[in-house]
Short mmCIF file of C-alpha atoms in Angstrom, two decimals:
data_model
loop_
_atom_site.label_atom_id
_atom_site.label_comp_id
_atom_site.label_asym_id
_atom_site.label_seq_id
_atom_site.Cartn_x
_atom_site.Cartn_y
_atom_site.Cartn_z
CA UNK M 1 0.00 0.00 0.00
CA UNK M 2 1.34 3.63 -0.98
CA UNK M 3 2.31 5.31 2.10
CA UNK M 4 0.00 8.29 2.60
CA UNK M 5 1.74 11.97 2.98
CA UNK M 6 0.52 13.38 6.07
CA UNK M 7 -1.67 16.46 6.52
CA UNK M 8 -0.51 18.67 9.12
CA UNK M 9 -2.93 20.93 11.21
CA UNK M 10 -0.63 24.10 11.47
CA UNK M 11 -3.27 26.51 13.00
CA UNK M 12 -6.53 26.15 14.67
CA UNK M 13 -8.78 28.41 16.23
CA UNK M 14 -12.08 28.12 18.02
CA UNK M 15 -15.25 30.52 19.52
CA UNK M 16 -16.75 27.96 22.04
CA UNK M 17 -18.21 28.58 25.66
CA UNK M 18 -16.23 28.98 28.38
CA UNK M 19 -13.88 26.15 29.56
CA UNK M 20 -15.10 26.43 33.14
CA UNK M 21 -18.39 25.30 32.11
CA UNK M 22 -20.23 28.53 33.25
CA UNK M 23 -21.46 29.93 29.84
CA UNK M 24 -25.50 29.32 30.06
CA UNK M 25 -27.44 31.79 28.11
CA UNK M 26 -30.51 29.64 29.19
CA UNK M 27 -30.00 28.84 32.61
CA UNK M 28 -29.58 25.12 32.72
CA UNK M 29 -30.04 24.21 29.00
CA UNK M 30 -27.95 25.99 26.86
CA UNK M 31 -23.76 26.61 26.83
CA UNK M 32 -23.48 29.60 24.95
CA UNK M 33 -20.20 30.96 23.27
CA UNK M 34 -17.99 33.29 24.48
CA UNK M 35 -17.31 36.37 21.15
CA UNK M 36 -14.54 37.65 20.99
CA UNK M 37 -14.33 41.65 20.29
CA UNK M 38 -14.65 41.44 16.44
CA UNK M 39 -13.29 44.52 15.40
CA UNK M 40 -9.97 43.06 14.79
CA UNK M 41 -10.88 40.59 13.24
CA UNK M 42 -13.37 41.69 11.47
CA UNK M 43 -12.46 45.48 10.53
CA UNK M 44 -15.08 46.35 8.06
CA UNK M 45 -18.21 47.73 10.05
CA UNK M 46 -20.59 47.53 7.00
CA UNK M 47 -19.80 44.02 7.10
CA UNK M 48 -19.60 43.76 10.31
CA UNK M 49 -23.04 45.02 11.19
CA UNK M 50 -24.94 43.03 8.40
CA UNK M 51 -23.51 39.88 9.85
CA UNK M 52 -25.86 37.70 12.30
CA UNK M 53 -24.15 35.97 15.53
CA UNK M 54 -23.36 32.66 13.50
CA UNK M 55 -21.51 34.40 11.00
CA UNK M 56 -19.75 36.49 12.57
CA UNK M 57 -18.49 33.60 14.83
CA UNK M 58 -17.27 31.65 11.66
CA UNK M 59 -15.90 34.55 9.99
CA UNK M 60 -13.85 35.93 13.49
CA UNK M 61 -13.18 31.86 13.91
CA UNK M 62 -11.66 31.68 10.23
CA UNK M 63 -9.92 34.80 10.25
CA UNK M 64 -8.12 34.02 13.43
CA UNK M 65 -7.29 30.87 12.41
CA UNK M 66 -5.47 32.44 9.05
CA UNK M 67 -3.67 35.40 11.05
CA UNK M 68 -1.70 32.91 13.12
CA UNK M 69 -0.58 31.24 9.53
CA UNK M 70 0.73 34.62 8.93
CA UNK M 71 0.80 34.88 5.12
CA UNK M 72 -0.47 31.58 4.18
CA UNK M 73 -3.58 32.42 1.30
CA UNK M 74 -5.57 28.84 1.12
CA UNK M 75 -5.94 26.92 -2.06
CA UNK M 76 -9.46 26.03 -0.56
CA UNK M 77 -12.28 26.91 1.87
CA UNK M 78 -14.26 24.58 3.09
CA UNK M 79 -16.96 25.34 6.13
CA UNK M 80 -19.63 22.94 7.28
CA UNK M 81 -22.50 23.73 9.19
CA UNK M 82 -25.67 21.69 10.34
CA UNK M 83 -28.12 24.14 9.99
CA UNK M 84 -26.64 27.22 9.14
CA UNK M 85 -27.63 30.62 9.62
CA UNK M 86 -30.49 29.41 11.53
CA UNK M 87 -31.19 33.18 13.46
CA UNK M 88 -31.07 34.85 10.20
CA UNK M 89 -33.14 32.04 8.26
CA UNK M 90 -36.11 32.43 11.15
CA UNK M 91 -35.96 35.73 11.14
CA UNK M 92 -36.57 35.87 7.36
CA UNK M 93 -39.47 33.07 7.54
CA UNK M 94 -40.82 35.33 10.07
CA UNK M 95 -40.82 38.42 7.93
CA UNK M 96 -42.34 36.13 5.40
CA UNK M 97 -45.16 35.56 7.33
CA UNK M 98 -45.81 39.29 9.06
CA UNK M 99 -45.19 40.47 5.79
CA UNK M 100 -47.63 37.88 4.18
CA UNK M 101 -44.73 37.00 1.61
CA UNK M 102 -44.12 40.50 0.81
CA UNK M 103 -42.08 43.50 1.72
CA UNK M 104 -39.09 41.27 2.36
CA UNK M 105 -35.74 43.00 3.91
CA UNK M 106 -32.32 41.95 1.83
CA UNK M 107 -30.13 41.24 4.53
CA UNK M 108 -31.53 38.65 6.63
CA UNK M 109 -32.16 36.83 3.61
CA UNK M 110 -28.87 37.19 1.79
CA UNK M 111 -26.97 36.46 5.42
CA UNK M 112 -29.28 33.15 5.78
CA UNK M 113 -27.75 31.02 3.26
CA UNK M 114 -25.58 28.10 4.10
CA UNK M 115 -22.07 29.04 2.28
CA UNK M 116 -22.33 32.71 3.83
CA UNK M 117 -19.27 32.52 6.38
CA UNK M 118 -17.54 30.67 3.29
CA UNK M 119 -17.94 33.69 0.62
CA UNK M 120 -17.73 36.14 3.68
CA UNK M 121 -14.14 34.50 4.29
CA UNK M 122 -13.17 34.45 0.89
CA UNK M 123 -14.24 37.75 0.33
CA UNK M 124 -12.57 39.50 3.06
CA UNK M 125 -9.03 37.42 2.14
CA UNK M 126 -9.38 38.12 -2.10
CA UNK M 127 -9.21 34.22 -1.92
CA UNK M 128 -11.15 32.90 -5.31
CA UNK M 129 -10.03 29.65 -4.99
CA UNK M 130 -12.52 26.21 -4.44
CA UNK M 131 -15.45 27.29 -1.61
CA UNK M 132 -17.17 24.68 -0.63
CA UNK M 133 -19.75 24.29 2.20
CA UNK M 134 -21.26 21.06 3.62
CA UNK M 135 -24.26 20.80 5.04
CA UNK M 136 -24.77 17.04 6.39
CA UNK M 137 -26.29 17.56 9.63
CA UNK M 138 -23.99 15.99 12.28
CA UNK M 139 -21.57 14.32 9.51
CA UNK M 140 -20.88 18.15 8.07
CA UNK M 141 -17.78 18.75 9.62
CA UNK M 142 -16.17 15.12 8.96
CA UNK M 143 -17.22 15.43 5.58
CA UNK M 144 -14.99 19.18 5.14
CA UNK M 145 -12.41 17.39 6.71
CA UNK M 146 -12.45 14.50 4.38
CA UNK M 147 -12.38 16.83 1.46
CA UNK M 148 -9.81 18.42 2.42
CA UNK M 149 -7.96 15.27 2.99
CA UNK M 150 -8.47 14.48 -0.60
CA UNK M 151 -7.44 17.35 -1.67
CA UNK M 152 -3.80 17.63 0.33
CA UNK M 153 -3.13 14.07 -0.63
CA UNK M 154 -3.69 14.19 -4.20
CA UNK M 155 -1.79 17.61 -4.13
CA UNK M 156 -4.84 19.89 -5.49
CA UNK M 157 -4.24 22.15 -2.63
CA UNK M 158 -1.25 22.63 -0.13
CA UNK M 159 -3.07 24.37 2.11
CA UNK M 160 -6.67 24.25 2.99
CA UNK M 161 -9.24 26.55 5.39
CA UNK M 162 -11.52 24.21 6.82
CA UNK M 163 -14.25 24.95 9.75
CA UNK M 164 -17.26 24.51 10.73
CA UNK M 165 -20.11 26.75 12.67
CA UNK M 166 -23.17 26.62 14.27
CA UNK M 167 -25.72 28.52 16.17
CA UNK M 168 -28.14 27.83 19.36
CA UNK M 169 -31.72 29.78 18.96
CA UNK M 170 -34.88 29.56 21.48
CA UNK M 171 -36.84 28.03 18.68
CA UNK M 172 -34.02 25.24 18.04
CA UNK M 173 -33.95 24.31 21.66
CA UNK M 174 -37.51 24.39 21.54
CA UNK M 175 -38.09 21.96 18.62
CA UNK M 176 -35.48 19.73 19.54
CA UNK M 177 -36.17 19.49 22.74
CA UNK M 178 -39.49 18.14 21.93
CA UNK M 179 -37.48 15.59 19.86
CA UNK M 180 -35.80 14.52 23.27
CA UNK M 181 -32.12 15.59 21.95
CA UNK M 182 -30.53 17.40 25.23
CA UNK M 183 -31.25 13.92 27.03
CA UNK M 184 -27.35 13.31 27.04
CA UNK M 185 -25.67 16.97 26.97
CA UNK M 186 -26.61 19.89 27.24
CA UNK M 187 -27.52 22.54 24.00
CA UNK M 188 -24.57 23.92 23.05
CA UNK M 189 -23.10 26.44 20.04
CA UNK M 190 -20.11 27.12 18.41
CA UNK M 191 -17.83 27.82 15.39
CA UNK M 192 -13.78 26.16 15.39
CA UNK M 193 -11.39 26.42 12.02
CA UNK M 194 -8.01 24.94 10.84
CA UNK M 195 -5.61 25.33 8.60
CA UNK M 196 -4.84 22.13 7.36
CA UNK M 197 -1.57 21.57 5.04
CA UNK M 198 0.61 19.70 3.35
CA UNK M 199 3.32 21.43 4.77
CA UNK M 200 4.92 21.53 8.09
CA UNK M 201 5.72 24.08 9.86
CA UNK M 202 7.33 25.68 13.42
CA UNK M 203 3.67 25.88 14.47
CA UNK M 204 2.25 22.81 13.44
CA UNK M 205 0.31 21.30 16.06
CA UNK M 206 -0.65 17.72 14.68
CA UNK M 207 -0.93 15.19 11.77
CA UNK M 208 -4.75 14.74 10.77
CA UNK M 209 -4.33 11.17 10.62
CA UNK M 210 -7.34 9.76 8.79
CA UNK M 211 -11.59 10.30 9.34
CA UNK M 212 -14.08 8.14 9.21
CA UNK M 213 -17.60 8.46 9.29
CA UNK M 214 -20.47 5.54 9.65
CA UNK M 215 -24.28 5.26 10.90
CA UNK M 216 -26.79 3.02 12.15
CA UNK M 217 -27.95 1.15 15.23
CA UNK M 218 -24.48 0.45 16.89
CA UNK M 219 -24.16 -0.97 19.94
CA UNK M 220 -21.18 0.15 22.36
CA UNK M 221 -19.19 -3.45 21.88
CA UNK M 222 -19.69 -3.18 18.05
CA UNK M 223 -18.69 1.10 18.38
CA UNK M 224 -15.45 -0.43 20.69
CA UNK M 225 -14.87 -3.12 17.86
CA UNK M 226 -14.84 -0.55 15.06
CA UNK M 227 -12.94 1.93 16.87
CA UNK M 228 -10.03 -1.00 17.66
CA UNK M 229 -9.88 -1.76 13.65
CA UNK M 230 -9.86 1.76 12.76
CA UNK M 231 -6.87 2.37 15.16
CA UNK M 232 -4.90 -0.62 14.32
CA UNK M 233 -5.14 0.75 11.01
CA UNK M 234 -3.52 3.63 11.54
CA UNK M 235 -0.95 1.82 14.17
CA UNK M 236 -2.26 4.08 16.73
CA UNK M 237 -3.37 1.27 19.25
CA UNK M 238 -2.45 2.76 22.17
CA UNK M 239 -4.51 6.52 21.51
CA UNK M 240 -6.38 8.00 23.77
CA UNK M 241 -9.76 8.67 23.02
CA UNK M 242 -11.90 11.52 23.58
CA UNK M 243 -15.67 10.31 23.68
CA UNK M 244 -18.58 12.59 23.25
CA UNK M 245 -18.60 13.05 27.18
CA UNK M 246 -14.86 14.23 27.47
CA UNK M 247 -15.93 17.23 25.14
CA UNK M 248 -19.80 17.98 24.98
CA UNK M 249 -19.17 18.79 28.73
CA UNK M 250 -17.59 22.36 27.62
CA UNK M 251 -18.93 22.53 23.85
CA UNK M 252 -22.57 21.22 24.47
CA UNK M 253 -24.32 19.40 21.88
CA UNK M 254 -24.61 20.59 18.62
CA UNK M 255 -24.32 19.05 14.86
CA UNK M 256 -20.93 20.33 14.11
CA UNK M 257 -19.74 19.79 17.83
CA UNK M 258 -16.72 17.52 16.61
CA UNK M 259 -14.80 20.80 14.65
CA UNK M 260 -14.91 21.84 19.15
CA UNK M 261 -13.73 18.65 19.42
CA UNK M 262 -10.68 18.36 17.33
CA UNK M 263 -9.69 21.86 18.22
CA UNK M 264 -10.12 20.59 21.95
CA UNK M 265 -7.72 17.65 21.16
CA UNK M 266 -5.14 19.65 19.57
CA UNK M 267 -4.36 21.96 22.58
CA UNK M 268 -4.45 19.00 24.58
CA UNK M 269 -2.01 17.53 22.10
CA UNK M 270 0.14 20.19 22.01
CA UNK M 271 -0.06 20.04 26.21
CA UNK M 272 0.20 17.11 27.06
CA UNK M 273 3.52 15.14 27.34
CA UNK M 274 3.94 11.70 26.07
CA UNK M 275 2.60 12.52 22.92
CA UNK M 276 -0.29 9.61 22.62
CA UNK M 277 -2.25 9.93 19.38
CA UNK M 278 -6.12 10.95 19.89
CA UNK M 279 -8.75 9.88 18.52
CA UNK M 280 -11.83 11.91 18.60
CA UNK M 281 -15.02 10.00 18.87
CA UNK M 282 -18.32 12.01 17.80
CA UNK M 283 -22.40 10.11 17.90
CA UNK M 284 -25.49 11.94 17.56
CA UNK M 285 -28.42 9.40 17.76
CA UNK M 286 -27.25 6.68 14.94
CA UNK M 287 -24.47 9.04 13.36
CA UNK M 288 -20.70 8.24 14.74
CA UNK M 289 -17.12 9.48 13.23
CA UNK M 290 -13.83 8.70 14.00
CA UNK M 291 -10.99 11.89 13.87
CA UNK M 292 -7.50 9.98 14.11
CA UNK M 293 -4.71 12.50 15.17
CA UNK M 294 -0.98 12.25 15.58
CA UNK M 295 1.52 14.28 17.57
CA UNK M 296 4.21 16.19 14.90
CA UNK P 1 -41.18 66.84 13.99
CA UNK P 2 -38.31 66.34 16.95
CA UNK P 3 -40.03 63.75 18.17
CA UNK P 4 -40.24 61.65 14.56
CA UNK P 5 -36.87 62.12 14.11
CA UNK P 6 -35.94 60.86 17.12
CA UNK P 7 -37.98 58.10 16.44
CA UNK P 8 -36.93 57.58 12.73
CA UNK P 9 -33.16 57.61 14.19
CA UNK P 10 -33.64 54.81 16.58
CA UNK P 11 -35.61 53.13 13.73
CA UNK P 12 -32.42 53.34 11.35
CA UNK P 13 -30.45 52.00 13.89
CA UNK P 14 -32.26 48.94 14.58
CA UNK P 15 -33.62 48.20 11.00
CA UNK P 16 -29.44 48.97 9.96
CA UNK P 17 -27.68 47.36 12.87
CA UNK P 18 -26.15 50.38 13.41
CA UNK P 19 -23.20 49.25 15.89
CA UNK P 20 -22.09 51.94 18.58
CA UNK P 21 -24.26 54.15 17.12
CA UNK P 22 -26.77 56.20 19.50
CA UNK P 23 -29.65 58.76 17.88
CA UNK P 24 -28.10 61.59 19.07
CA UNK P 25 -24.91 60.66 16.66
CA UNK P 26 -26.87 61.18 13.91
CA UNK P 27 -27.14 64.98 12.67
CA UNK P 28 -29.95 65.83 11.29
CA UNK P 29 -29.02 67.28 8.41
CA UNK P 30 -25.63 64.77 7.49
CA UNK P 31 -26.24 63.00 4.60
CA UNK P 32 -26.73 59.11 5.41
CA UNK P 33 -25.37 57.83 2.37
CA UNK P 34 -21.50 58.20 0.94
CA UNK P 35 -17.97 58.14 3.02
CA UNK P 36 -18.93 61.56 4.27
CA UNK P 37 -22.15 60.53 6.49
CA UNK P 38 -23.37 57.13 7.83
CA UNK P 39 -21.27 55.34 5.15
CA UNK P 40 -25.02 53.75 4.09
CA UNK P 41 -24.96 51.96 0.58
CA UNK P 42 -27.86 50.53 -1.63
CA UNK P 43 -28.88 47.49 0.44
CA UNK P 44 -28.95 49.60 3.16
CA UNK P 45 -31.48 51.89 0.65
CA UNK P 46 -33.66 48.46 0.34
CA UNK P 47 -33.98 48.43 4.23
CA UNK P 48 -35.34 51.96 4.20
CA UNK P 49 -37.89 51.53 1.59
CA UNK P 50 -39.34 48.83 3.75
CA UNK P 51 -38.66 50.73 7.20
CA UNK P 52 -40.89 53.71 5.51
CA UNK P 53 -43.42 51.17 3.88
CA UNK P 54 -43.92 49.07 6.78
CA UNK P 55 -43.89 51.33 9.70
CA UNK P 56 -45.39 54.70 7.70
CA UNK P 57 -47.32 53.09 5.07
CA UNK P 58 -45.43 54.99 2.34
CA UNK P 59 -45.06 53.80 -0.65
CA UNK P 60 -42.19 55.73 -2.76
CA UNK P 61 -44.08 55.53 -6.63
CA UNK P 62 -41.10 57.62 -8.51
CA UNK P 63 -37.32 55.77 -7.34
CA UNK P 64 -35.86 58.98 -9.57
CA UNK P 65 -37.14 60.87 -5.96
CA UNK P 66 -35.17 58.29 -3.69
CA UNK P 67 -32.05 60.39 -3.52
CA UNK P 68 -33.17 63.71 -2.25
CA UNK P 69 -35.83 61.92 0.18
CA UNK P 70 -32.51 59.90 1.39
CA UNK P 71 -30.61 62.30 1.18
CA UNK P 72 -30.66 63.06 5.36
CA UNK P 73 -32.94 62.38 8.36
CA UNK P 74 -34.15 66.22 7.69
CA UNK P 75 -35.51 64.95 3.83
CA UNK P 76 -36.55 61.58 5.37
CA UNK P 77 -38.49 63.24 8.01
CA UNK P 78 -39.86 65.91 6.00
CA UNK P 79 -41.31 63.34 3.04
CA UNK P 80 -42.24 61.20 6.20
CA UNK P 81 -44.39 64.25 7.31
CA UNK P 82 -46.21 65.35 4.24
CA UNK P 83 -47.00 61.56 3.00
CA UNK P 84 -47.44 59.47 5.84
CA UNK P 85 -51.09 57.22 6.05
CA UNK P 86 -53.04 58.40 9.06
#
């Protein structure tokens, strides 16, 4: 088997709640995120103001991630959300309705599609290269990630943007609380990017070993049995792992809560001494994924 | 009149997102579009066409008339006055 050049993760940045688990903005429910003052990183106030919560999260999350790659312009974007601009998109349906589908306002609508932190990003860099966004409910993240995979190893791109965003509303807890989804962690919001490359660098932080993403009715012998195969795979046996638990507990639960995740495992990568692999393990009801990562 | 400018002003910020913006940082008489007022452009020109329908009932018939009526929150107000449903 051709040995596969590694992908390096060489900057990573993430807008999540607080760390100390004190970030409700519904007491009891909901972790919300902690913004950071976006005037730096986002200097244009036009821009700025027309943005919603979610993208302006991406867009900061993005941006920082490319300022500490100093100079680095990607050969690709590629964002992933679960359900997008969701504030934005309800407050457009709402208009709709009030307005009896007319007398629409532009800007909720135009800031409620899917690929908007993507074009914002590319936009605000001059970057025209491939923009992609996925939008695969709790596999969107893992999917960016596998694209960009793809593209590193068959040398398309040397380096790739890749990040993934999304929002908590009232309505959203609402609805999917009804569906019984907070049963095991708590609502939760957030938007984490990375540079990924073919390249390594002083600040690299870790190989992006290998994803993999399956669903259906697994049991937690057959999940343990899958995760052993997928590790002796990679000859990373003795990883540790960092189950949904480990993580959820500071990101809370949302469909593109394993980009928290990875960015989670990289600062404890970069840490921690030994230098174990992790492996990132991500479910939401019958949808699991595997994120296999090396120390540099 | 104050008092519908004062409310137009705090409806311009809201329908605009005006960031760090209060009413009284709005002159009356500065024009709200171009580098030299607000720094408004023409999406921003779609939100006001819908602030004035919505909330005034004014429909503007001629769009050759849109740039004097936006040209400030003095035309705005004035246009607001003389064609506003009762």
């Amino acid at each position: 088997m051709t040995r596969q050049p590694p992908v390096y993760i060489n900057s990573a940045a993430s807008i999540h709640p607080p760390l100390d688990g004190v970030g409700e903005c519904l007491p009891g429910k909901c972790l919300t995120a902690v913004e950071p003052d976006y005037k730096r990183l986002i200097p244009d106030a036009t821009l700025r103001r027309r943005m919603s919560r979610i993208v302006r999260m991406g867009v900061a999350a993005g941006q920082a991630c490319l300022q500490d790659a100093a100079g680095v312009s990607p050969e690709a974007i590629l964002t992933a959300t679960g359900m997008g601009c969701l504030a934005d998109t309800e407050k457009f349906m709402n208009s709709l309705l009030d307005g009896d589908e007319e007398r629409l306002t532009p800007t909720a609508f135009i800031q409620s599609t899917f690929n908007t932190v993507g074009a914002q990003l590319a936009l605000l860099n001059g970057n025209q290269s491939y923009n992609t966004t996925y939008v695969h409910r709790t596999f969107s993240f893992e999917s960016a990630l596998l694209d960009a995979l793809l593209l590193i190893r068959e040398r398309e791109a040397v380096d790739v943007l890749a990040g993934a965003m999304d929002e908590q509303t009232p309505t959203l807890y609402t609805v999917l609380q009804r569906l019984g989804c907070w049963k095991r962690a708590m609502a939760g919001e957030g938007a984490a990017f990375f540079l990924l490359s073919g390249r390594r660098t002083d600040g690299t932080l870790a190989i992006l070993q290998d994803v993999e993403l399956f669903s259906g009715d697994y049991g937690e012998q057959a999940i343990r049995e899958r995760m052993e195969r997928f590790l002796l795979a990679h000859d990373a046996a003795g990883a540790r792992t960092l189950y949904p638990a480990d993580y959820k507990r500071f990101c809370g639960e949302y469909p593109t809560a394993a980009s928290f995740a990875l960015w989670y495992a990289c600062r404890e990568l970069r840490e921690a001494e030994g230098k174990r692999p992790v492996l990132v393990y991500n479910a939401f009801l019958d949808a699991h994924s595997f994120i296999l990562l090396k120390p540099v | 009149m104050e008092q519908l400018k004062q409310e137009l002003k705090e409806a311009l910020i809201e329908a605009l997102n005006l960031e760090d913006i209060t009413p009284d940082e709005i002159e009356d008489g500065a024009p709200l579009f171009g580098a030299q007022g607000l720094g408004l452009d023409s999406i921003d020109a779609l939100e006001i066409i819908l602030l004035l329908e919505r909330r005034y009932g004014i429909r503007i018939e001629n769009p050759s008339e849109g740039k004097a009526i936006f040209y400030s929150v003095d035309t705005l107000t004035a246009y607001i006055e003389a064609n506003r449903k009762p």
